[in-house]
Amino acid sequence: MRKTTRKMWAAAAGVTGIALLATACSSDAGDTEGEDTDEGGNITLTVATFNEFGYTDEMFEEYESSHPGITIEHKKAATSNEARENLNTRLAAGSGLSDIEAIEVDWLPELLQYPDKFVDLTDPELDGRWLDWKVAQATAPSGELIGYGTDIGPEAIAYRSDLFAAAGLPTDRAEVAALLSENGGGWDQYFKVGKQYTDATGKPWFDSAGAIWQGMINQIEEPYENPDDNSIIAVDNPDVKAAYDAVVQASVGDNLSAHLQQWSDDWNAKFQAEDAFATMLAPGWMLGVIEGNSAGVTGWDIADVFPGGAGNWGGSFLTVPAQGAHTEEAKELAAWLTAPEQQLKAYASKGTFPSQVEAQESPDLLGSTNAFFNNAPAGEILVNRSKGITTVYKGPNFFAVNDAFNNALVEVDVNGGDPAAQWDAAVQAINALG
């Protein structure tokens, strides 16, 4: 019988470094958690995801019905970092991975260095299914396609209309978009309105410095690495330093932050607190997270606007580790899960915006509304927000560099650390990457 489990990978993984792969022993294909074949030849395929991908029991049951002899077990890690730790450790060990492993775009580049650890998913029949840049993100320099795209993360602004009303701000989503678009619609305007809100209410404007950092970095074309040779340029990049200073000023200088670390228990609880934050950066996949943490809370809405123009936060891929015992069956399941029909179902379930060309043109998507967000035309808004997205160069050190800056901002925003000292700590950590 198929089941969904939530794994606490970190305890089992213990070690997080992708460097493990460089020194890993040779793998023994077939020694995986997904190796489960009974005497009748029936097999169990394991699918490991994290956060919310929108895959439902009904979707898996549909696949099982059309593929007799296959049972699907869905494992869901709490966070992307947790999933990464598990994958890196078990990939290095050569065993223990699921038949299908979901990978987030920020740590995909480090795995592209090891395409032999994954099944090449190239399939001429699937040419043209995805946006070109989505395919390029999962293609190794040597040409192997190691992941099928699931979603992308065009960003809008989610806001609490009830909290806006209490602060004397407009509540209508078009008026909110117009307000945040004034003066060029950049981050300065977002922070300016936030200061107006916080001055009037004494409550936080956004949830965390880390979230704002992610939104700003995802608009810098080459933030951390030189695409010519992958040398790290992050600490000398004036755009990166300017973003750090702006996030620090807004978060602690102007006290616009709720001073929380995203994905922490305190962050989860704050959605329902009296002094909850009024806005969040909202890629499509975040809509399901907001709704999931806001049971009983009313007033959330979505504005068709984003500071600084278009931005993409996140988006994931389904890979098939080469160590698996049922790689052909896993490849077929991964292709099915990332087909336009299934991605539209995932979008309807959790708001994960599809990366498939056909799905993005679907009337079902364009006409979709989200009842939790005051019946906002979420499909139309996210399609609009997807226009103008430019890809950010992410090399093999992107995740590690971004993690160093995020750690610094957590210390500043959540723990009251000195901004200059934490910048220096991040620089030291980044320089240690080589």
Short mmCIF file of C-alpha atoms in Angstrom, two decimals:
data_model
loop_
_atom_site.label_atom_id
_atom_site.label_comp_id
_atom_site.label_asym_id
_atom_site.label_seq_id
_atom_site.Cartn_x
_atom_site.Cartn_y
_atom_site.Cartn_z
CA MET A 1 0.00 0.00 0.00
CA ARG A 2 1.36 3.41 -0.93
CA LYS A 3 2.10 5.79 1.90
CA THR A 4 3.53 9.23 2.49
CA THR A 5 6.17 9.60 5.18
CA ARG A 6 8.05 12.56 6.58
CA LYS A 7 11.70 11.70 7.12
CA MET A 8 14.04 13.46 9.52
CA TRP A 9 16.97 13.08 7.20
CA ALA A 10 19.38 15.27 9.10
CA ALA A 11 19.82 12.83 11.94
CA ALA A 12 20.72 10.07 9.53
CA ALA A 13 22.82 12.19 7.25
CA GLY A 14 25.01 13.91 9.78
CA VAL A 15 27.27 15.40 7.11
CA THR A 16 26.22 17.95 4.55
CA GLY A 17 29.13 18.65 2.27
CA ILE A 18 28.93 18.04 -1.42
CA ALA A 19 32.69 17.51 -1.15
CA LEU A 20 31.85 14.05 0.07
CA LEU A 21 31.12 13.10 -3.50
CA ALA A 22 34.63 13.89 -4.58
CA THR A 23 36.00 11.28 -2.22
CA ALA A 24 33.17 8.82 -2.35
CA CYS A 25 33.77 5.14 -2.82
CA SER A 26 32.37 3.51 -5.89
CA SER A 27 28.68 2.89 -5.70
CA ASP A 28 26.88 -0.41 -5.77
CA ALA A 29 23.93 -0.04 -8.09
CA GLY A 30 20.75 -1.55 -6.78
CA ASP A 31 21.34 -1.00 -3.07
CA THR A 32 18.64 1.59 -2.48
CA GLU A 33 15.74 2.22 -0.21
CA GLY A 34 13.57 1.80 -3.25
CA GLU A 35 14.73 -1.76 -3.93
CA ASP A 36 11.59 -3.64 -3.12
CA THR A 37 10.51 -6.42 -5.45
CA ASP A 38 8.23 -9.20 -4.25
CA GLU A 39 8.05 -12.76 -5.55
CA GLY A 40 5.44 -11.74 -8.09
CA GLY A 41 7.67 -9.08 -9.60
CA ASN A 42 5.75 -6.21 -8.10
CA ILE A 43 7.95 -3.25 -7.21
CA THR A 44 7.80 -0.21 -4.96
CA LEU A 45 9.11 3.09 -6.29
CA THR A 46 10.13 5.67 -3.71
CA VAL A 47 9.75 9.39 -4.46
CA ALA A 48 11.59 11.84 -2.19
CA THR A 49 10.46 15.49 -2.17
CA PHE A 50 10.53 18.39 0.29
CA ASN A 51 8.31 21.28 1.32
CA GLU A 52 5.27 21.16 -0.99
CA PHE A 53 5.39 19.82 -4.56
CA GLY A 54 1.61 19.46 -4.83
CA TYR A 55 1.68 15.72 -5.48
CA THR A 56 -1.46 14.15 -4.06
CA ASP A 57 -2.44 10.63 -3.09
CA GLU A 58 -4.94 10.70 -5.92
CA MET A 59 -2.18 11.37 -8.45
CA PHE A 60 -0.10 8.44 -7.22
CA GLU A 61 -3.16 6.20 -7.16
CA GLU A 62 -3.91 7.19 -10.76
CA TYR A 63 -0.40 6.12 -11.80
CA GLU A 64 -0.61 2.88 -9.84
CA SER A 65 -3.91 2.04 -11.52
CA SER A 66 -2.42 2.50 -14.97
CA HIS A 67 0.78 0.63 -14.07
CA PRO A 68 -0.17 -2.67 -12.38
CA GLY A 69 2.58 -4.06 -10.21
CA ILE A 70 3.95 -0.66 -9.20
CA THR A 71 3.40 0.87 -5.78
CA ILE A 72 4.60 4.37 -4.94
CA GLU A 73 5.93 5.47 -1.57
CA HIS A 74 6.19 9.24 -1.14
CA LYS A 75 8.76 10.55 1.35
CA LYS A 76 8.66 14.23 2.19
CA ALA A 77 11.44 16.11 3.97
CA ALA A 78 10.51 19.21 5.94
CA THR A 79 12.95 21.53 4.15
CA SER A 80 15.12 21.76 1.08
CA ASN A 81 18.27 21.79 3.24
CA GLU A 82 17.19 18.59 4.95
CA ALA A 83 16.64 16.92 1.58
CA ARG A 84 20.03 18.15 0.36
CA GLU A 85 21.84 16.70 3.38
CA ASN A 86 20.22 13.35 2.86
CA LEU A 87 20.94 13.28 -0.85
CA ASN A 88 24.59 14.31 -0.58
CA THR A 89 25.38 11.80 2.13
CA ARG A 90 23.65 8.85 0.51
CA LEU A 91 24.89 9.74 -2.94
CA ALA A 92 28.44 9.68 -1.60
CA ALA A 93 27.79 6.39 0.18
CA GLY A 94 26.51 4.84 -3.05
CA SER A 95 23.29 3.56 -1.54
CA GLY A 96 20.14 4.51 0.28
CA LEU A 97 18.58 7.03 -2.07
CA SER A 98 15.01 6.97 -3.28
CA ASP A 99 14.25 5.92 -6.84
CA ILE A 100 13.31 9.55 -7.60
CA GLU A 101 14.98 12.41 -5.73
CA ALA A 102 13.75 15.98 -5.96
CA ILE A 103 16.47 18.64 -6.19
CA GLU A 104 16.11 22.39 -5.66
CA VAL A 105 17.64 24.71 -8.24
CA ASP A 106 20.04 26.37 -5.79
CA TRP A 107 21.90 23.12 -5.09
CA LEU A 108 21.44 21.52 -8.49
CA PRO A 109 24.66 23.12 -9.88
CA GLU A 110 26.87 21.33 -7.37
CA LEU A 111 25.39 18.01 -8.48
CA LEU A 112 25.87 18.78 -12.16
CA GLN A 113 29.55 18.11 -11.48
CA TYR A 114 28.68 14.43 -11.09
CA PRO A 115 26.32 13.52 -13.94
CA ASP A 116 27.39 9.88 -13.76
CA LYS A 117 25.61 9.63 -10.41
CA PHE A 118 22.28 10.19 -12.18
CA VAL A 119 20.42 8.62 -15.06
CA ASP A 120 20.58 10.70 -18.23
CA LEU A 121 16.92 11.61 -18.70
CA THR A 122 17.34 12.88 -22.27
CA ASP A 123 14.32 11.81 -24.30
CA PRO A 124 13.57 13.19 -27.78
CA GLU A 125 9.87 12.63 -27.18
CA LEU A 126 9.98 15.23 -24.40
CA ASP A 127 11.78 17.93 -26.39
CA GLY A 128 9.95 21.23 -26.05
CA ARG A 129 8.05 20.25 -22.89
CA TRP A 130 9.83 22.76 -20.65
CA LEU A 131 11.01 26.35 -20.86
CA ASP A 132 14.43 26.37 -22.49
CA TRP A 133 16.17 27.93 -19.49
CA LYS A 134 14.65 25.32 -17.20
CA VAL A 135 16.17 22.53 -19.31
CA ALA A 136 19.50 24.36 -19.44
CA GLN A 137 19.62 24.51 -15.64
CA ALA A 138 19.56 20.70 -15.41
CA THR A 139 21.92 19.96 -18.28
CA ALA A 140 25.50 19.06 -17.41
CA PRO A 141 28.38 20.58 -19.39
CA SER A 142 28.89 17.15 -20.92
CA GLY A 143 25.30 17.13 -22.20
CA GLU A 144 23.42 14.82 -19.84
CA LEU A 145 20.00 15.94 -18.64
CA ILE A 146 19.92 14.94 -14.98
CA GLY A 147 16.54 16.34 -13.96
CA TYR A 148 13.01 16.87 -15.27
CA GLY A 149 11.67 20.29 -14.31
CA THR A 150 8.74 20.47 -11.90
CA ASP A 151 7.97 24.10 -11.15
CA ILE A 152 9.41 27.59 -11.33
CA GLY A 153 8.96 30.39 -8.82
CA PRO A 154 7.70 33.65 -10.33
CA GLU A 155 7.25 36.02 -7.41
CA ALA A 156 4.36 38.25 -6.39
CA ILE A 157 3.59 39.94 -3.07
CA ALA A 158 1.24 38.16 -0.68
CA TYR A 159 -0.31 40.47 1.89
CA ARG A 160 -2.80 40.56 4.75
CA SER A 161 -5.61 42.87 3.65
CA ASP A 162 -7.01 43.01 7.19
CA LEU A 163 -3.68 44.24 8.55
CA PHE A 164 -3.37 46.72 5.69
CA ALA A 165 -6.81 48.11 6.56
CA ALA A 166 -5.82 48.56 10.20
CA ALA A 167 -2.82 50.60 9.06
CA GLY A 168 -4.84 52.78 6.71
CA LEU A 169 -3.30 51.22 3.62
CA PRO A 170 -5.32 50.17 0.57
CA THR A 171 -6.67 46.65 0.64
CA ASP A 172 -7.74 46.08 -2.96
CA ARG A 173 -5.10 44.03 -4.73
CA ALA A 174 -4.91 46.39 -7.72
CA GLU A 175 -4.48 49.38 -5.41
CA VAL A 176 -1.81 47.57 -3.42
CA ALA A 177 0.04 46.79 -6.65
CA ALA A 178 -0.22 50.43 -7.68
CA LEU A 179 1.09 51.63 -4.31
CA LEU A 180 4.11 49.32 -4.43
CA SER A 181 4.76 50.35 -8.03
CA GLU A 182 5.14 54.04 -7.19
CA ASN A 183 8.54 55.72 -7.52
CA GLY A 184 9.75 53.06 -9.91
CA GLY A 185 8.48 50.13 -7.89
CA GLY A 186 11.85 49.12 -6.52
CA TRP A 187 12.87 47.74 -3.16
CA ASP A 188 13.09 51.26 -1.76
CA GLN A 189 9.36 51.70 -2.37
CA TYR A 190 8.56 48.34 -0.77
CA PHE A 191 10.56 49.33 2.30
CA LYS A 192 9.06 52.85 2.32
CA VAL A 193 5.52 51.49 2.47
CA GLY A 194 6.69 48.97 5.05
CA LYS A 195 8.01 51.76 7.26
CA GLN A 196 4.67 53.53 6.95
CA TYR A 197 2.93 50.32 8.01
CA THR A 198 5.23 49.57 10.93
CA ASP A 199 5.16 53.15 12.19
CA ALA A 200 1.35 53.01 12.22
CA THR A 201 0.96 49.59 13.82
CA GLY A 202 4.19 48.66 15.58
CA LYS A 203 3.98 45.33 13.74
CA PRO A 204 6.42 43.72 11.30
CA TRP A 205 6.13 44.32 7.55
CA PHE A 206 7.82 41.13 6.39
CA ASP A 207 8.74 37.80 7.91
CA SER A 208 12.52 37.54 7.73
CA ALA A 209 15.69 39.13 6.43
CA GLY A 210 16.57 35.86 4.73
CA ALA A 211 13.46 35.98 2.57
CA ILE A 212 14.19 39.52 1.43
CA TRP A 213 17.78 38.55 0.71
CA GLN A 214 16.61 35.70 -1.49
CA GLY A 215 14.32 38.02 -3.41
CA MET A 216 17.07 40.56 -4.04
CA ILE A 217 19.82 38.09 -4.94
CA ASN A 218 17.52 36.41 -7.45
CA GLN A 219 17.51 39.66 -9.42
CA ILE A 220 21.30 39.93 -9.75
CA GLU A 221 22.45 38.28 -12.95
CA GLU A 222 25.82 37.03 -11.71
CA PRO A 223 25.85 37.45 -7.93
CA TYR A 224 28.38 34.96 -6.62
CA GLU A 225 30.46 33.31 -9.36
CA ASN A 226 32.10 34.26 -12.62
CA PRO A 227 30.39 32.15 -15.31
CA ASP A 228 33.62 31.95 -17.30
CA ASP A 229 35.53 29.96 -14.71
CA ASN A 230 33.23 29.65 -11.66
CA SER A 231 35.65 31.69 -9.56
CA ILE A 232 33.88 33.22 -6.57
CA ILE A 233 33.25 36.95 -6.92
CA ALA A 234 30.57 37.34 -4.25
CA VAL A 235 32.52 39.25 -1.60
CA ASP A 236 33.82 41.78 -4.13
CA ASN A 237 30.53 42.21 -5.98
CA PRO A 238 29.19 45.68 -5.13
CA ASP A 239 25.63 44.60 -5.97
CA VAL A 240 25.84 41.86 -3.34
CA LYS A 241 27.20 44.21 -0.68
CA ALA A 242 24.50 46.78 -1.52
CA ALA A 243 21.84 44.10 -1.14
CA TYR A 244 23.27 43.06 2.23
CA ASP A 245 23.26 46.64 3.50
CA ALA A 246 19.70 47.23 2.26
CA VAL A 247 18.39 44.07 3.91
CA VAL A 248 20.11 44.93 7.19
CA GLN A 249 18.78 48.49 7.17
CA ALA A 250 15.21 47.37 6.48
CA SER A 251 15.29 44.43 8.89
CA VAL A 252 16.95 45.89 11.98
CA GLY A 253 17.59 49.56 11.17
CA ASP A 254 13.93 50.24 10.36
CA ASN A 255 12.67 47.20 12.27
CA LEU A 256 10.47 45.99 9.42
CA SER A 257 11.27 42.33 9.99
CA ALA A 258 9.50 39.87 12.29
CA HIS A 259 13.04 38.69 13.10
CA LEU A 260 12.40 35.06 12.26
CA GLN A 261 14.33 32.37 10.45
CA GLN A 262 12.24 30.97 7.64
CA TRP A 263 11.04 27.38 8.13
CA SER A 264 11.67 27.50 11.89
CA ASP A 265 8.94 26.56 14.38
CA ASP A 266 8.71 30.20 15.46
CA TRP A 267 8.23 31.24 11.83
CA ASN A 268 5.48 28.67 11.37
CA ALA A 269 3.71 29.86 14.52
CA LYS A 270 3.93 33.55 13.62
CA PHE A 271 1.40 33.19 10.82
CA GLN A 272 -1.33 33.02 13.43
CA ALA A 273 0.06 35.46 15.98
CA GLU A 274 -1.50 38.79 16.88
CA ASP A 275 1.62 40.55 15.68
CA ALA A 276 1.91 38.55 12.46
CA PHE A 277 3.78 40.06 9.51
CA ALA A 278 1.77 41.86 6.83
CA THR A 279 3.56 40.80 3.63
CA MET A 280 5.61 37.98 2.20
CA LEU A 281 7.52 37.45 -1.00
CA ALA A 282 5.39 34.86 -2.73
CA PRO A 283 6.62 32.56 -5.46
CA GLY A 284 3.87 30.18 -6.50
CA TRP A 285 5.08 27.36 -4.30
CA MET A 286 4.93 29.64 -1.24
CA LEU A 287 1.16 30.05 -1.59
CA GLY A 288 0.57 26.52 -0.37
CA VAL A 289 2.97 27.08 2.51
CA ILE A 290 1.19 30.28 3.57
CA GLU A 291 -2.20 28.58 3.44
CA GLY A 292 -0.90 25.57 5.31
CA ASN A 293 0.43 27.73 8.16
CA SER A 294 -2.59 30.02 8.30
CA ALA A 295 -5.47 27.77 9.25
CA GLY A 296 -8.26 29.96 10.55
CA VAL A 297 -6.57 33.17 9.44
CA THR A 298 -8.44 35.28 6.92
CA GLY A 299 -7.32 38.30 4.94
CA TRP A 300 -4.49 36.95 2.78
CA ASP A 301 -4.47 38.23 -0.80
CA ILE A 302 -2.00 38.47 -3.70
CA ALA A 303 -0.86 41.64 -5.47
CA ASP A 304 0.40 41.50 -9.05
CA VAL A 305 3.64 43.30 -8.29
CA PHE A 306 7.16 42.56 -7.14
CA PRO A 307 9.90 44.96 -6.02
CA GLY A 308 12.45 45.58 -8.74
CA GLY A 309 10.47 43.82 -11.47
CA ALA A 310 10.39 40.12 -12.21
CA GLY A 311 12.12 37.56 -10.05
CA ASN A 312 12.27 33.80 -9.79
CA TRP A 313 12.71 32.10 -6.43
CA GLY A 314 13.29 28.39 -6.49
CA GLY A 315 11.83 25.73 -8.68
CA SER A 316 12.83 22.10 -8.59
CA PHE A 317 13.63 19.00 -10.61
CA LEU A 318 13.04 15.27 -10.35
CA THR A 319 16.17 13.16 -10.77
CA VAL A 320 16.74 9.42 -10.99
CA PRO A 321 19.87 8.37 -9.08
CA ALA A 322 21.94 5.84 -11.00
CA GLN A 323 22.29 3.69 -7.87
CA GLY A 324 18.61 2.76 -8.09
CA ALA A 325 17.36 -0.76 -8.77
CA HIS A 326 14.46 0.34 -10.97
CA THR A 327 15.83 3.25 -12.96
CA GLU A 328 13.76 2.68 -16.10
CA GLU A 329 10.52 2.53 -14.12
CA ALA A 330 11.60 5.57 -12.10
CA LYS A 331 12.39 7.54 -15.26
CA GLU A 332 8.93 6.78 -16.62
CA LEU A 333 7.30 7.89 -13.36
CA ALA A 334 9.39 11.09 -13.26
CA ALA A 335 8.34 11.89 -16.82
CA TRP A 336 4.69 11.32 -15.90
CA LEU A 337 4.86 13.47 -12.79
CA THR A 338 6.38 16.35 -14.77
CA ALA A 339 3.96 16.11 -17.69
CA PRO A 340 1.76 19.20 -18.15
CA GLU A 341 -1.35 17.36 -16.97
CA GLN A 342 0.19 16.38 -13.65
CA GLN A 343 1.87 19.75 -13.09
CA LEU A 344 -1.49 21.46 -13.51
CA LYS A 345 -2.88 19.17 -10.83
CA ALA A 346 0.08 19.98 -8.59
CA TYR A 347 -0.52 23.68 -9.17
CA ALA A 348 -4.17 23.30 -8.24
CA SER A 349 -3.13 21.46 -5.09
CA LYS A 350 -0.34 23.70 -3.73
CA GLY A 351 0.26 26.54 -6.17
CA THR A 352 3.49 25.15 -7.63
CA PHE A 353 3.68 27.09 -10.88
CA PRO A 354 4.46 24.75 -13.80
CA SER A 355 7.66 24.97 -15.82
CA GLN A 356 6.02 23.25 -18.82
CA VAL A 357 5.19 25.39 -21.85
CA GLU A 358 1.87 23.68 -22.52
CA ALA A 359 0.79 23.96 -18.90
CA GLN A 360 1.59 27.67 -18.78
CA GLU A 361 -0.68 28.23 -21.78
CA SER A 362 -3.53 26.20 -20.34
CA PRO A 363 -6.88 27.96 -19.84
CA ASP A 364 -7.17 25.98 -16.62
CA LEU A 365 -4.06 27.78 -15.32
CA LEU A 366 -4.82 31.21 -16.73
CA GLY A 367 -8.34 31.17 -15.35
CA SER A 368 -7.52 29.72 -11.96
CA THR A 369 -8.37 31.51 -8.74
CA ASN A 370 -7.26 30.81 -5.19
CA ALA A 371 -10.10 30.79 -2.68
CA PHE A 372 -7.80 31.14 0.34
CA PHE A 373 -6.28 34.31 -1.08
CA ASN A 374 -9.62 36.12 -1.42
CA ASN A 375 -10.29 34.38 -4.73
CA ALA A 376 -7.29 36.11 -6.29
CA PRO A 377 -6.72 35.28 -9.97
CA ALA A 378 -3.54 33.47 -8.99
CA GLY A 379 -2.92 31.90 -12.40
CA GLU A 380 -3.12 35.20 -14.25
CA ILE A 381 -0.97 36.94 -11.62
CA LEU A 382 1.78 34.32 -11.69
CA VAL A 383 1.79 34.22 -15.49
CA ASN A 384 2.22 38.00 -15.44
CA ARG A 385 4.99 37.72 -12.84
CA SER A 386 6.79 35.11 -14.93
CA LYS A 387 7.24 37.58 -17.77
CA GLY A 388 10.63 39.20 -17.81
CA ILE A 389 12.34 36.66 -15.58
CA THR A 390 16.06 36.57 -16.30
CA THR A 391 18.06 33.60 -15.17
CA VAL A 392 20.64 34.06 -12.46
CA TYR A 393 23.96 32.34 -12.97
CA LYS A 394 24.37 29.64 -10.35
CA GLY A 395 27.63 27.75 -10.31
CA PRO A 396 28.78 24.89 -8.09
CA ASN A 397 29.35 27.15 -5.08
CA PHE A 398 26.06 29.06 -5.26
CA PHE A 399 24.38 27.16 -2.43
CA ALA A 400 27.38 27.36 -0.09
CA VAL A 401 27.91 31.08 -0.71
CA ASN A 402 24.23 31.87 -0.30
CA ASP A 403 24.14 29.80 2.87
CA ALA A 404 27.02 31.84 4.33
CA PHE A 405 25.18 35.10 3.71
CA ASN A 406 21.93 33.68 5.02
CA ASN A 407 23.67 32.55 8.21
CA ALA A 408 25.06 36.06 8.65
CA LEU A 409 21.63 37.62 8.21
CA VAL A 410 20.05 35.20 10.67
CA GLU A 411 22.62 36.26 13.25
CA VAL A 412 21.86 39.92 12.58
CA ASP A 413 18.09 39.72 12.20
CA VAL A 414 17.18 36.99 14.68
CA ASN A 415 20.00 37.01 17.22
CA GLY A 416 20.99 40.67 17.27
CA GLY A 417 24.46 40.22 15.81
CA ASP A 418 26.60 43.08 14.57
CA PRO A 419 26.04 43.54 10.80
CA ALA A 420 29.68 44.36 10.00
CA ALA A 421 31.03 41.48 12.05
CA GLN A 422 28.58 39.08 10.44
CA TRP A 423 29.52 40.29 6.97
CA ASP A 424 33.14 39.58 7.85
CA ALA A 425 32.16 36.12 9.11
CA ALA A 426 30.39 35.41 5.83
CA VAL A 427 33.42 36.60 3.86
CA GLN A 428 35.67 34.32 5.89
CA ALA A 429 33.39 31.33 5.28
CA ILE A 430 33.18 32.09 1.57
CA ASN A 431 36.93 32.55 1.20
CA ALA A 432 37.39 29.14 2.82
CA LEU A 433 35.52 27.59 -0.11
CA GLY A 434 38.58 28.23 -2.23
#
